[in-house]
Amino acid sequence: MSAAALADLIRAHQPCVVLTGAGVSTESGIPDFRSATGIWADVDPFEVASIQAFRRDPERVWSFYRERIHLLRDAQPNAAHGALAELEQRGLVAAVVTQNIDTLHSRAGSREVVEVHGSIRSARCLGCLWSEPADAVLAQLESKPTPDCPHCGDVLKPGVVLFGELLPAAELERATHLARAARLVLVVGSSLEVWPVAGLPLEAQAFAIVNRGPTALDEQAVLKLDAGAGETLSAVLDAL
Ligand SMILES: [Zn+2]
């Protein structure tokens, strides 16, 4: 099975919707979560990235996310992000649904991006639902441990979906609609372990997977490439 076979599949099965996970951003120097060198190998997500932790100790959660936001903003889109933007421009990808919060798809030029786990673009007030842009949040964090809502004074929450939180309803609905309308969902860089997003490929007529290592849905995929995202998608572009 090769990138050429994947290119044929994409050409023959339109519309194609792409679902991406952490594996698409590792080549940008962003560690993934669950591998041996991943973020959760060193820190307990329930201590720093859960809604319970945020309610109990927002300073701890923000000290984790402040570093993370800086790291993600310094990262640059890689070949995989670029190839997906190019595929959209050529009319071969209808949308990218991503579990990533790093905004690298948008920065690479993808226009139809559904961020089902939120993003670092802003922080959110749980009291009045105000959304504060990341620049203003980081400016506040220069002088205090947690950012406040400029409207009601509550502590702002990172604009990413924390453990224990529901996914944003509008984004999840849009992602489900896109998957159901797709003749092909192409999964890139996700081991499909986090629900409900991991169930999206099952909504499509067929799905293919590009991921290093096994995923929960390998058996049901029409094609599985155990390979890196950047090299594979670049080869797919060349083959189209
Ligand atoms: Zn507020």
PDB file of C-alpha atoms and ligand atoms in Angstrom, residues 125-130 149-154 156, ligand 1:
ATOM      1  CA  CYS A 125     -15.308  32.969  30.702  1.00  0.00           C
ATOM      2  CA  LEU A 126     -17.505  30.256  32.185  1.00  0.00           C
ATOM      3  CA  GLY A 127     -19.603  32.915  33.913  1.00  0.00           C
ATOM      4  CA  CYS A 128     -20.635  35.247  31.067  1.00  0.00           C
ATOM      5  CA  LEU A 129     -19.194  33.248  28.108  1.00  0.00           C
ATOM      6  CA  TRP A 130     -16.985  36.146  27.011  1.00  0.00           C
ATOM      7  CA  CYS A 149     -12.733  38.197  32.398  1.00  0.00           C
ATOM      8  CA  PRO A 150     -12.811  41.931  31.520  1.00  0.00           C
ATOM      9  CA  HIS A 151     -16.615  41.881  31.834  1.00  0.00           C
ATOM     10  CA  CYS A 152     -17.500  40.004  35.008  1.00  0.00           C
ATOM     11  CA  GLY A 153     -14.118  39.421  36.704  1.00  0.00           C
ATOM     12  CA  ASP A 154     -14.323  35.614  36.782  1.00  0.00           C
ATOM     13  CA  LEU A 156     -10.936  32.820  32.370  1.00  0.00           C
TER      14      LEU A 156
HETATM   15 ZN    ZN B   1     -17.175  36.913  32.321  1.00  0.00          ZN
END
